[in-house]
């Protein structure tokens, strides 16, 4: 299992976001893009592969699509299947951790209760997806209305990352 890690001091740059609802027989097109994409399964199953690894995104799961990697649908989804999505960029100070690295972070966290980073898993089942869905709706609202600044959108995305991190920590601490 892999985790993208970046500091709370480096807000991710939210580029675009929304909620996609699949028509009957929809299959994600094949693409190679330069941004990260965070997906949260809402309803039904979405079938996406990244680097020839197949994922079935169901409600309550997150999937992180990586820049410069091909992703595509490998099977049609049923009508009504849906997910929240957000394209974003992060600065060059991000790094990748494996599960052993995350356990070392958790060990330090248990002793000092301080965490200054966000840890986004490539694929993960959340314990409380509704908390992230609420923030996703706030992010979409911020993107849709001109009264919100890009900074507010970036804060919403960082909040999503912080909530995912909290759920990852809780899961692996048990």
Steps between C-alpha positions, in 0.01 A plus 500: 500500500634843405431846644566843352630723778523878508526762770204696639709807412471416128135531406401292199378709206145400414449538125152358434250276673151360478275203539467262208190284451539227237251449220417140407805312368748782571868407511774750596703612199870423480714799600838614612487832689740725691300540823403278789134397518335403826181293468244412768252226411140607569267247337539177304831380356745692284761286324831682445847367436824686557822355363311178424385457861121468508300675772131470570410825674192450718329733748732599783826436319756752378728456200792727415585521130857613439637748247683355203335159546239361265158438646194361324176317554537125471130413526176695450325635809129477562279802454506719812843394626668815628805651662638833614822606330761773534800576278787658690871578505742493792848645535820311438550426873252213496632147548385140485479272801428132525315332786820455707572874470144577609536276805815696596299824468223350716753395764630860523143632500402278794785638710463873429143529353635734232460453127593765246431308179218367290512134391286406200479127425483390137198284586321477834165416661389777736333444836297824481466598132209735571742740673707526183188523279392809696833671437492395133163674465650813660793482257266471201294792630815710542607424143158584357454841663715801421488638852746230608870542442732225377649503851166386645482217246852394594406505869199276431722255314755506784211430741403197292862383518515558876178301553628213283826507700306482827306197375819333373666556840199363683485192276868411534515582872247230584 
